[in-house]
Coordinates of C-alpha atoms in Angstrom, one line a residue:
M1 CA 54.9 -14.0 29.0
R2 CA 56.1 -14.4 25.5
S3 CA 52.8 -13.1 24.2
S4 CA 53.0 -9.9 26.2
L5 CA 56.6 -9.3 25.4
T6 CA 55.6 -9.8 21.8
R7 CA 52.9 -7.1 22.1
L8 CA 55.1 -4.6 23.8
I9 CA 57.6 -4.9 20.8
A10 CA 54.8 -4.6 18.2
I11 CA 53.7 -1.3 20.0
F12 CA 57.1 -0.1 20.1
L13 CA 57.7 -0.6 16.5
F14 CA 54.5 1.0 15.7
F15 CA 55.4 4.1 17.4
C16 CA 58.9 4.0 16.0
I17 CA 57.3 3.9 12.4
S18 CA 54.1 5.7 12.6
V19 CA 55.3 8.8 14.8
P20 CA 58.1 9.7 12.4
Q21 CA 55.8 9.4 9.3
L22 CA 53.2 11.6 11.1
W23 CA 55.9 14.3 11.8
S24 CA 57.1 13.9 8.1
Q25 CA 53.4 14.2 6.9
A26 CA 52.9 17.3 8.9
D27 CA 56.1 18.9 7.5
S28 CA 54.8 18.3 4.0
L29 CA 51.3 20.0 4.6
P30 CA 50.7 23.8 4.3
D31 CA 51.8 26.1 7.2
R32 CA 50.6 29.4 5.7
F33 CA 46.7 30.1 6.1
S34 CA 45.5 33.1 4.0
S35 CA 42.1 33.6 6.0
P36 CA 40.6 33.0 9.1
Y37 CA 38.7 30.1 7.6
E38 CA 41.8 28.3 6.5
A39 CA 43.4 28.8 10.0
V40 CA 40.3 27.4 11.8
Y41 CA 39.9 24.6 9.2
N42 CA 43.2 23.3 9.6
H43 CA 43.1 23.3 13.4
L44 CA 39.8 21.3 13.6
N45 CA 40.4 19.1 10.6
Y46 CA 43.6 17.6 11.6
L47 CA 42.3 16.7 15.2
Q48 CA 39.6 14.4 13.9
D49 CA 39.8 10.5 14.6
E50 CA 40.1 9.8 11.0
N51 CA 42.8 12.6 10.2
Y52 CA 44.6 13.0 13.5
I53 CA 47.6 15.0 13.1
P54 CA 48.3 17.2 16.1
A55 CA 51.6 18.8 14.8
Q56 CA 49.6 19.9 11.7
A57 CA 46.9 21.2 13.7
A58 CA 49.3 23.2 15.9
K59 CA 50.4 25.2 13.0
S60 CA 47.4 27.3 13.2
L61 CA 48.6 28.5 16.7
F62 CA 51.1 31.4 17.2
R63 CA 54.1 29.5 18.3
G64 CA 56.4 32.1 19.9
E65 CA 58.8 30.5 22.3
R66 CA 56.7 27.4 22.9
T67 CA 57.9 23.9 22.2
Q68 CA 56.5 21.8 19.4
K69 CA 55.2 19.4 22.0
Q70 CA 53.6 22.1 24.0
L71 CA 52.0 23.6 21.0
N72 CA 50.6 20.1 20.1
N73 CA 49.0 19.7 23.5
L74 CA 47.8 23.4 23.2
A75 CA 46.0 22.6 19.9
V76 CA 44.5 19.5 21.4
E77 CA 43.2 21.3 24.6
L78 CA 41.7 24.1 22.4
K79 CA 39.7 21.4 20.5
Q80 CA 38.7 20.0 23.8
I81 CA 37.6 23.4 24.9
L82 CA 35.3 23.9 22.0
D83 CA 33.7 20.4 22.4
G84 CA 33.5 20.7 25.9
S85 CA 31.7 24.0 26.1
G86 CA 29.1 23.2 23.6
N87 CA 30.5 25.4 20.9
Y88 CA 29.9 23.7 17.6
I89 CA 32.0 25.8 14.9
Q90 CA 30.0 26.3 11.7
L91 CA 32.9 26.6 9.2
D92 CA 30.6 28.0 6.5
D93 CA 30.1 31.2 8.8
I94 CA 33.8 31.9 9.0
P95 CA 35.2 34.7 6.7
K96 CA 37.4 33.4 3.8
S97 CA 38.6 36.9 3.1
E98 CA 42.3 37.3 3.2
N99 CA 41.9 40.9 4.4
Y100 CA 39.0 40.4 6.9
Y101 CA 38.8 43.4 9.0
D102 CA 36.8 43.7 12.5
S103 CA 35.3 47.0 12.8
L104 CA 34.8 46.6 16.6
T105 CA 38.4 46.0 17.3
R106 CA 39.6 47.7 14.3
R107 CA 41.9 45.1 13.6
N108 CA 42.4 42.0 11.2
R109 CA 40.7 39.7 13.7
Y110 CA 38.0 37.2 14.0
V111 CA 36.6 36.1 17.4
L112 CA 35.7 32.2 17.1
T113 CA 32.9 32.2 19.7
K114 CA 31.1 34.8 21.9
D115 CA 31.4 32.5 24.8
F116 CA 35.4 33.0 24.7
P117 CA 36.0 36.3 23.2
E118 CA 39.8 36.0 24.2
I119 CA 39.9 33.1 21.5
Y120 CA 40.3 34.6 18.0
V121 CA 42.6 34.2 14.9
Q122 CA 44.7 37.3 13.9
L123 CA 46.5 38.2 10.7
Y124 CA 50.3 38.2 11.3
G125 CA 51.9 39.4 8.2
D126 CA 50.4 37.3 5.4
K127 CA 49.4 34.4 7.7
W128 CA 46.3 34.0 9.7
Q129 CA 46.8 32.1 13.1
F130 CA 45.2 32.0 16.6
S131 CA 46.9 34.8 18.4
D132 CA 49.6 34.8 20.8
Y133 CA 47.2 35.9 23.5
S134 CA 44.6 33.3 22.8
V135 CA 47.3 30.5 22.9
S136 CA 48.5 31.8 26.3
Q137 CA 44.8 31.5 27.7
I138 CA 44.2 28.0 26.5
D139 CA 45.3 26.4 29.6
R140 CA 43.3 28.6 31.9
I141 CA 40.0 28.2 29.7
H142 CA 40.8 24.4 29.7
K143 CA 40.6 24.2 33.5
D144 CA 37.4 26.3 33.7
V145 CA 35.6 24.1 31.1
F146 CA 37.1 20.9 32.8
P147 CA 36.8 21.9 36.5
Y148 CA 37.5 19.8 39.8
G149 CA 40.4 17.8 38.1
T150 CA 38.2 16.5 35.4
D151 CA 40.8 17.4 32.8
K152 CA 42.9 14.8 34.1
L153 CA 40.6 12.0 32.8
L154 CA 40.9 13.5 29.3
N155 CA 44.3 11.7 29.1
I156 CA 43.3 8.4 31.2
L157 CA 39.9 7.5 29.6
P158 CA 41.2 7.4 25.9
N159 CA 43.9 4.8 26.5
L160 CA 41.2 2.3 27.9
G161 CA 40.6 1.3 24.2
T162 CA 40.5 2.5 20.7
T163 CA 37.9 0.3 18.9
K164 CA 34.7 1.9 17.9
Y165 CA 31.1 0.5 18.2
L166 CA 28.3 2.4 16.3
G167 CA 30.7 5.4 16.3
L168 CA 31.8 5.5 19.8
H169 CA 34.7 3.9 21.7
L170 CA 34.0 1.1 24.2
W171 CA 35.2 3.7 27.2
Q172 CA 32.5 6.2 26.0
Y173 CA 29.7 3.7 26.4
L174 CA 31.3 3.0 29.9
G175 CA 31.4 6.6 31.0
I176 CA 27.8 7.2 29.8
L177 CA 26.9 4.2 31.9
I178 CA 28.6 5.7 35.0
L179 CA 27.1 9.1 34.5
L180 CA 23.5 7.5 34.4
C181 CA 24.4 5.3 37.6
V182 CA 25.6 8.4 39.3
G183 CA 22.9 10.3 38.4
F184 CA 20.4 7.8 39.6
L185 CA 22.3 7.4 42.9
I186 CA 22.2 11.2 43.6
H187 CA 18.4 11.2 43.0
L188 CA 18.2 8.3 45.0
V189 CA 20.3 9.9 48.0
F190 CA 18.0 13.2 47.9
T191 CA 14.7 12.0 47.1
V192 CA 14.7 8.8 49.4
V193 CA 17.6 8.4 51.8
L194 CA 18.0 12.2 52.7
R195 CA 14.4 12.8 52.8
K196 CA 13.8 9.7 55.0
I197 CA 16.4 11.0 57.4
L198 CA 15.1 14.5 57.6
F199 CA 11.3 13.2 58.0
G200 CA 12.5 10.7 60.8
L201 CA 14.0 13.9 62.7
L202 CA 11.3 16.1 62.0
H203 CA 8.7 13.2 63.1
K204 CA 10.8 12.8 66.2
Y205 CA 10.3 16.1 67.4
G206 CA 6.6 16.4 66.3
K207 CA 7.2 18.6 63.2
L208 CA 5.7 16.0 60.5
D209 CA 3.5 18.6 59.2
L210 CA 6.4 20.9 58.4
A211 CA 8.3 18.2 56.6
N212 CA 5.2 17.7 54.2
Q213 CA 4.7 21.6 53.8
Y214 CA 8.5 22.2 53.4
L215 CA 10.5 19.3 52.3
N216 CA 8.3 17.4 49.7
P217 CA 7.9 20.3 47.4
V218 CA 11.6 21.1 47.0
V219 CA 13.5 17.8 47.2
K220 CA 13.0 16.5 43.9
P221 CA 13.7 19.5 41.6
F222 CA 16.7 20.3 43.9
S223 CA 18.1 16.6 43.1
L224 CA 17.5 17.0 39.3
M225 CA 19.3 20.4 39.4
I226 CA 22.6 18.7 41.2
I227 CA 22.2 15.9 38.5
A228 CA 22.2 18.5 35.6
V229 CA 25.3 20.1 37.3
F230 CA 27.1 16.8 37.3
A231 CA 26.2 16.1 33.9
K232 CA 27.6 19.4 32.8
I233 CA 30.9 18.7 34.3
L234 CA 31.2 15.1 33.1
I235 CA 29.7 15.2 29.5
P236 CA 32.7 17.0 28.1
V237 CA 35.1 14.4 29.6
L238 CA 33.5 11.7 27.6
Q239 CA 34.8 13.4 24.3
L240 CA 31.6 12.6 22.2
P241 CA 31.4 13.3 18.6
A242 CA 31.3 17.4 18.0
L243 CA 27.5 17.5 17.2
I244 CA 26.3 14.9 19.9
A245 CA 28.7 16.5 22.5
T246 CA 27.4 20.0 21.7
T247 CA 23.6 19.1 22.1
L248 CA 24.4 17.3 25.3
V249 CA 26.5 20.1 26.9
L250 CA 23.9 22.8 25.7
L251 CA 21.0 20.8 27.0
S252 CA 22.6 20.1 30.5
K253 CA 23.6 23.9 30.6
A254 CA 19.8 24.5 30.0
L255 CA 18.4 22.1 32.3
I256 CA 20.5 23.6 35.5
P257 CA 18.3 27.0 35.1
F258 CA 15.1 25.0 34.3
F259 CA 15.4 22.8 37.2
A260 CA 16.6 25.7 39.5
A261 CA 13.7 27.6 38.4
I262 CA 11.3 25.0 39.5
F263 CA 13.0 24.5 42.8
F264 CA 12.9 28.2 43.6
Y265 CA 9.3 28.3 42.3
K266 CA 8.6 25.7 44.9
L267 CA 10.5 27.4 47.4
V268 CA 8.5 30.5 47.0
D269 CA 5.4 28.6 48.0
V270 CA 7.2 27.5 51.0
L271 CA 8.3 31.0 51.8
G272 CA 4.6 32.0 51.3
Q273 CA 3.4 29.5 53.8
Y274 CA 6.0 30.9 56.2
M275 CA 5.0 34.4 55.7
R276 CA 1.3 33.5 56.2
K277 CA 2.2 32.2 59.5
M278 CA 4.0 35.4 60.6
A279 CA 1.1 37.5 59.2
D280 CA -1.4 35.5 61.4
R281 CA 0.7 36.5 64.4
T282 CA 0.5 40.2 63.6
Q283 CA -2.6 42.3 64.3
N284 CA -2.1 44.2 61.0
T285 CA -4.8 42.4 58.6
L286 CA -3.1 44.2 55.7
D287 CA -0.3 41.6 55.9
D288 CA -2.8 39.0 54.9
Q289 CA -3.2 40.7 51.7
L290 CA 0.5 41.5 51.2
V291 CA 1.5 37.8 51.4
P292 CA -0.3 36.5 48.1
L293 CA 0.8 39.5 46.3
V294 CA 4.4 39.1 47.1
T295 CA 4.5 35.5 46.2
K296 CA 2.8 36.1 43.0
M297 CA 5.5 38.7 42.3
L298 CA 8.4 36.5 43.4
K299 CA 6.9 33.5 41.1
V300 CA 6.8 36.1 38.0
F301 CA 10.4 37.1 38.9
V302 CA 11.5 33.4 39.0
V303 CA 9.9 32.1 35.9
I304 CA 11.2 35.2 33.9
I305 CA 14.9 34.5 35.2
G306 CA 14.3 30.7 34.6
I307 CA 13.4 31.5 30.8
V308 CA 16.3 33.8 30.3
G309 CA 18.5 31.2 31.9
V310 CA 17.4 28.4 29.7
L311 CA 17.8 30.5 26.8
N312 CA 21.3 31.5 27.8
G313 CA 21.9 27.7 28.4
F314 CA 21.0 27.1 24.6
N315 CA 23.3 30.0 23.6
F316 CA 20.6 32.1 22.5
D317 CA 21.7 35.6 22.1
I318 CA 19.2 37.2 24.9
W319 CA 20.2 40.8 24.4
P320 CA 18.2 41.5 21.3
I321 CA 15.3 40.0 23.2
L322 CA 16.0 42.0 26.3
T323 CA 16.2 45.1 24.2
G324 CA 13.1 44.4 22.3
L325 CA 11.4 43.8 25.8
S326 CA 12.6 47.1 26.9
I327 CA 11.4 49.2 23.9
G328 CA 8.1 47.1 24.1
G329 CA 8.0 47.7 27.9
L330 CA 8.3 51.4 27.1
A331 CA 5.4 51.4 24.8
F332 CA 3.5 49.3 27.3
A333 CA 4.1 51.8 30.0
L334 CA 2.7 54.7 27.8
A335 CA -0.5 52.6 27.0
A336 CA -0.9 51.5 30.4
Q337 CA -0.1 54.5 32.3
D338 CA -3.2 54.2 34.6
T339 CA -2.5 50.4 35.4
L340 CA 1.2 51.4 36.4
K341 CA -0.1 54.2 38.6
N342 CA -2.5 51.9 40.2
F343 CA 0.2 49.3 40.7
F344 CA 2.5 51.8 42.3
G345 CA -0.3 53.2 44.3
S346 CA -0.8 49.6 45.8
L347 CA 2.8 49.6 46.7
M348 CA 2.4 52.9 48.5
I349 CA -0.5 51.7 50.5
F350 CA 1.4 48.5 51.6
I351 CA 4.5 50.6 52.6
D352 CA 2.7 53.5 54.4
R353 CA -0.4 51.3 55.6
P354 CA -3.0 54.1 56.0
F355 CA -5.4 51.5 56.6
Q356 CA -5.8 47.7 57.0
I357 CA -8.4 45.1 56.3
G358 CA -11.7 45.9 58.3
D359 CA -10.9 49.4 59.0
W360 CA -13.8 52.0 58.3
V361 CA -12.4 54.9 56.2
T362 CA -13.8 57.9 54.6
S363 CA -12.1 59.6 51.6
G364 CA -14.2 61.9 49.5
D365 CA -17.3 60.0 48.4
I366 CA -15.8 56.7 49.7
D367 CA -17.3 55.7 53.0
G368 CA -17.2 52.1 54.2
T369 CA -15.1 49.2 55.4
V370 CA -11.9 47.8 53.7
E371 CA -12.4 44.3 52.5
E372 CA -9.5 43.8 50.1
V373 CA -6.4 45.4 48.8
G374 CA -5.2 44.3 45.2
F375 CA -2.7 45.2 42.6
R376 CA -5.2 47.5 40.8
S377 CA -7.9 48.5 43.3
T378 CA -9.0 48.5 46.6
R379 CA -12.5 46.9 47.6
V380 CA -14.5 48.9 49.8
R381 CA -17.9 47.6 51.6
T382 CA -20.4 50.6 52.1
F383 CA -22.8 50.7 54.8
R384 CA -25.5 50.2 52.3
D385 CA -23.9 47.1 51.8
S386 CA -22.7 47.8 48.1
V387 CA -19.2 47.2 47.0
M388 CA -16.7 50.2 45.7
Y389 CA -13.7 49.2 43.6
V390 CA -11.5 52.3 44.2
P391 CA -8.5 52.6 41.9
N392 CA -5.2 52.7 44.2
S393 CA -3.8 55.6 42.3
V394 CA -6.8 57.6 43.5
I395 CA -6.8 56.5 47.2
S396 CA -3.2 56.8 47.7
N397 CA -3.3 60.3 46.4
S398 CA -6.4 61.2 48.6
M399 CA -6.8 62.3 52.1
V400 CA -7.9 59.1 54.0
D401 CA -10.0 59.5 57.2
N402 CA -9.1 56.2 58.9
H403 CA -11.8 55.7 61.6
G404 CA -10.6 52.3 62.5
K405 CA -7.3 53.9 63.7
R406 CA -9.1 55.7 66.4
Q407 CA -8.1 54.9 70.1
Y408 CA -11.4 56.5 71.3
R409 CA -14.8 56.9 69.7
R410 CA -16.6 60.1 70.6
F411 CA -20.1 60.4 71.6
Y412 CA -21.6 63.9 71.1
T413 CA -25.1 64.9 72.1
R414 CA -27.4 67.4 73.8
L415 CA -29.7 66.6 76.4
A416 CA -32.8 69.2 76.1
I417 CA -34.7 69.5 79.4
T418 CA -37.9 71.8 79.8
Y419 CA -37.3 75.6 80.8
D420 CA -39.6 75.1 84.2
T421 CA -36.6 72.7 85.7
P422 CA -35.5 74.2 88.8
A423 CA -31.9 75.1 88.8
R424 CA -31.1 73.1 91.8
L425 CA -32.6 69.9 89.9
I426 CA -30.5 70.8 87.0
E427 CA -27.3 70.5 89.1
V428 CA -28.3 67.2 90.7
F429 CA -29.2 65.9 87.1
V430 CA -25.8 67.0 85.7
R431 CA -23.8 65.4 88.5
G432 CA -25.9 62.2 88.0
V433 CA -25.0 62.0 84.3
E434 CA -21.3 62.6 85.3
E435 CA -21.5 59.6 87.7
I436 CA -23.1 57.4 84.9
V437 CA -20.1 58.0 82.6
N438 CA -17.6 57.3 85.4
K439 CA -19.4 54.1 86.5
H440 CA -19.3 52.6 82.8
P441 CA -16.6 50.1 82.2
E442 CA -15.7 51.4 78.5
T443 CA -15.8 55.2 78.8
R444 CA -12.7 57.4 78.8
K445 CA -12.4 58.7 82.5
D446 CA -9.8 61.3 82.1
Y447 CA -11.6 63.6 79.8
Y448 CA -15.4 64.3 79.2
N449 CA -17.7 67.4 79.3
I450 CA -21.1 67.3 80.7
F451 CA -22.4 70.9 81.2
L452 CA -25.5 73.1 81.0
N453 CA -24.5 74.6 78.0
E454 CA -26.9 76.4 75.9
Y455 CA -30.5 78.2 76.0
G456 CA -32.2 76.5 73.1
G457 CA -35.1 77.8 71.2
S458 CA -37.5 75.3 73.3
A459 CA -35.2 73.8 75.9
L460 CA -32.3 74.4 78.2
E461 CA -29.5 72.2 76.6
V462 CA -27.1 70.0 78.8
M463 CA -24.0 69.0 76.5
L464 CA -22.9 65.4 76.7
Y465 CA -19.3 65.0 75.3
I466 CA -17.8 61.5 76.2
F467 CA -15.5 58.8 74.6
F468 CA -15.7 55.0 74.4
K469 CA -12.8 52.7 74.2
V470 CA -14.2 50.0 72.0
P471 CA -12.7 48.5 68.8
D472 CA -15.6 48.7 66.4
W473 CA -18.9 50.5 65.5
N474 CA -21.2 47.8 66.9
N475 CA -19.7 48.2 70.3
E476 CA -19.8 51.8 69.9
L477 CA -23.7 51.6 69.5
R478 CA -24.1 49.3 72.2
C479 CA -22.3 51.7 74.5
R480 CA -24.4 54.6 73.5
Q481 CA -27.5 52.8 74.2
E482 CA -26.3 51.7 77.7
I483 CA -25.6 55.3 78.6
M484 CA -28.7 56.7 77.2
L485 CA -30.9 54.1 79.0
E486 CA -29.1 55.1 82.1
I487 CA -29.7 58.8 81.6
N488 CA -33.4 58.2 80.9
K489 CA -33.5 56.1 84.1
L490 CA -31.9 59.0 86.0
A491 CA -34.3 61.6 84.7
E492 CA -37.3 59.4 85.5
H493 CA -36.1 59.2 89.0
L494 CA -35.6 62.8 89.5
G495 CA -38.5 64.0 87.8
V496 CA -36.6 65.6 84.9
R497 CA -38.7 66.2 81.8
F498 CA -37.0 66.1 78.4
A499 CA -38.2 69.1 76.1
F500 CA -39.1 69.0 72.5
P501 CA -39.6 71.6 70.1
T502 CA -42.8 73.7 70.9
Q503 CA -44.4 77.0 70.3
T504 CA -46.5 79.0 72.8
L505 CA -49.0 81.6 71.6
M506 CA -49.6 84.3 74.2
I507 CA -52.3 87.0 74.0
E508 CA -51.0 90.1 75.7
Q509 CA -54.6 91.6 76.4
V510 CA -58.0 90.1 76.8
P511 CA -60.8 92.6 77.4
G512 CA -61.9 92.5 81.2
Q513 CA -58.7 90.6 82.1
K514 CA -55.3 91.5 83.5
G515 CA -52.5 91.5 80.8
L516 CA -49.7 88.9 80.8
T517 CA -47.1 91.4 80.6
P518 CA -45.5 91.8 84.0
E519 CA -45.5 95.4 85.6
Y520 CA -42.1 96.7 87.1
K521 CA -42.9 99.2 89.5
Q522 CA -39.6 99.0 91.5
T523 CA -37.0 101.6 91.4
K524 CA -33.4 101.2 90.5
E525 CA -32.4 101.3 94.1
E526 CA -34.9 98.7 95.1
M527 CA -33.8 96.5 92.3
E528 CA -30.2 96.7 93.6
E529 CA -31.4 95.8 96.9
E530 CA -33.0 92.6 95.8
L531 CA -29.6 91.7 93.9
K532 CA -27.9 92.1 97.0
A533 CA -30.3 89.8 99.0
F534 CA -29.9 87.1 96.3
F535 CA -26.3 87.0 96.5
S536 CA -26.5 87.2 100.3
K537 CA -28.2 83.8 100.4
K538 CA -25.4 82.1 98.9

């Protein structure tokens, strides 16, 4: 009890002696800073462990109506903001000119870091200080850098001990150990416990394949991303040495988009598997080609965003890179106009869907079956079994006759029968062909034309104009054969003879024989009587 009381008295006497000394020491130090460098140096220098005088550091801040205690706290918070956000101030880069002038703001002002443009030193009369506006924003920025109440830990942890071991306090080693343990627990929860629970539920409902395909790829990168977020929040609280803290904060800020990119990259694979299942349910085979193209585009997009995020996490100025990429992209676009035309042509094909895989298309010299649609070209298998690679820009700007979109397939031919076929037999034959068409299971029944249509050079021609409701060319050929065979059987049964091109040589007059030219001795009146007799028979 006596030893505890003695220790309290010693601490009280220490503060009674040391605090007034610090105040008097701060009063004897300079309070006029003739350049941005001197103002920033004064603030950072007198908040180091070996030279800790908050009252002197607070002289770099514009006081206004603030008390000395408030100003001291704000000076400490500003230092914590810089350390906690990973902004290591290079003093050699700060202007040392008394009349430094910022051409952008057109004022005597110097912004300390691009991450916090509201924090800057400004010339007041003949003295440089952190501006009144900057000082008013310190509390808000401090809460942003130390969210979720972690700013309260900054006042608790340093009181746990002041002894240093290898440059770090004991409480800092304890904080690092706690950070590692919590990170391990988070990883354990996500990769083992949570996955086991979800696997059990999915296995219970017979969805184990779903768990293997969808959960396994994304759980690990997601847990590592959560650990990186957790580290980014707690590392600033440890108040490690400036260079170490800056390195760790920047590393944690870069690891967040890195693991996020891996997570979303794996998620694209999951999305691709889902889209493949959806494409299998549709009849449009073009969806099967669209799925891998979409997944590739999404993966490229995720990788680009991930790279930009990692560079931004390391505080790289990405705007010059993006500007260079835009200029280079313009030059690339000019040099690769045909490639870009083909790319946008493929987009038009996928949007308009003028054909799908397996369709028979005709466009100019193109005649064949579509096998694949890529980013640059469309592959068409011709009926000679050769392969044509057609640029998408060509096929998207051309008229395409898609035979695969037909609801019916037309069959048109002419049945040539001999001129000596009696008229009554022709009528019976035409009705028989109609009956064959109506009885066939795959012909169109509501529209067809079967008529004696023309006097040919060597035959009477019966027009056969019908349609088949079949999906492909092979079935169309089969139906044609079935109809033609039935017509042949009908002709054999009725005694109808099919004609073929012939020429007959006729000799008008042979000596001693009667000529072949008929003699017409009837008068016109007698011919009129014959006509009346013909129609009276009907």
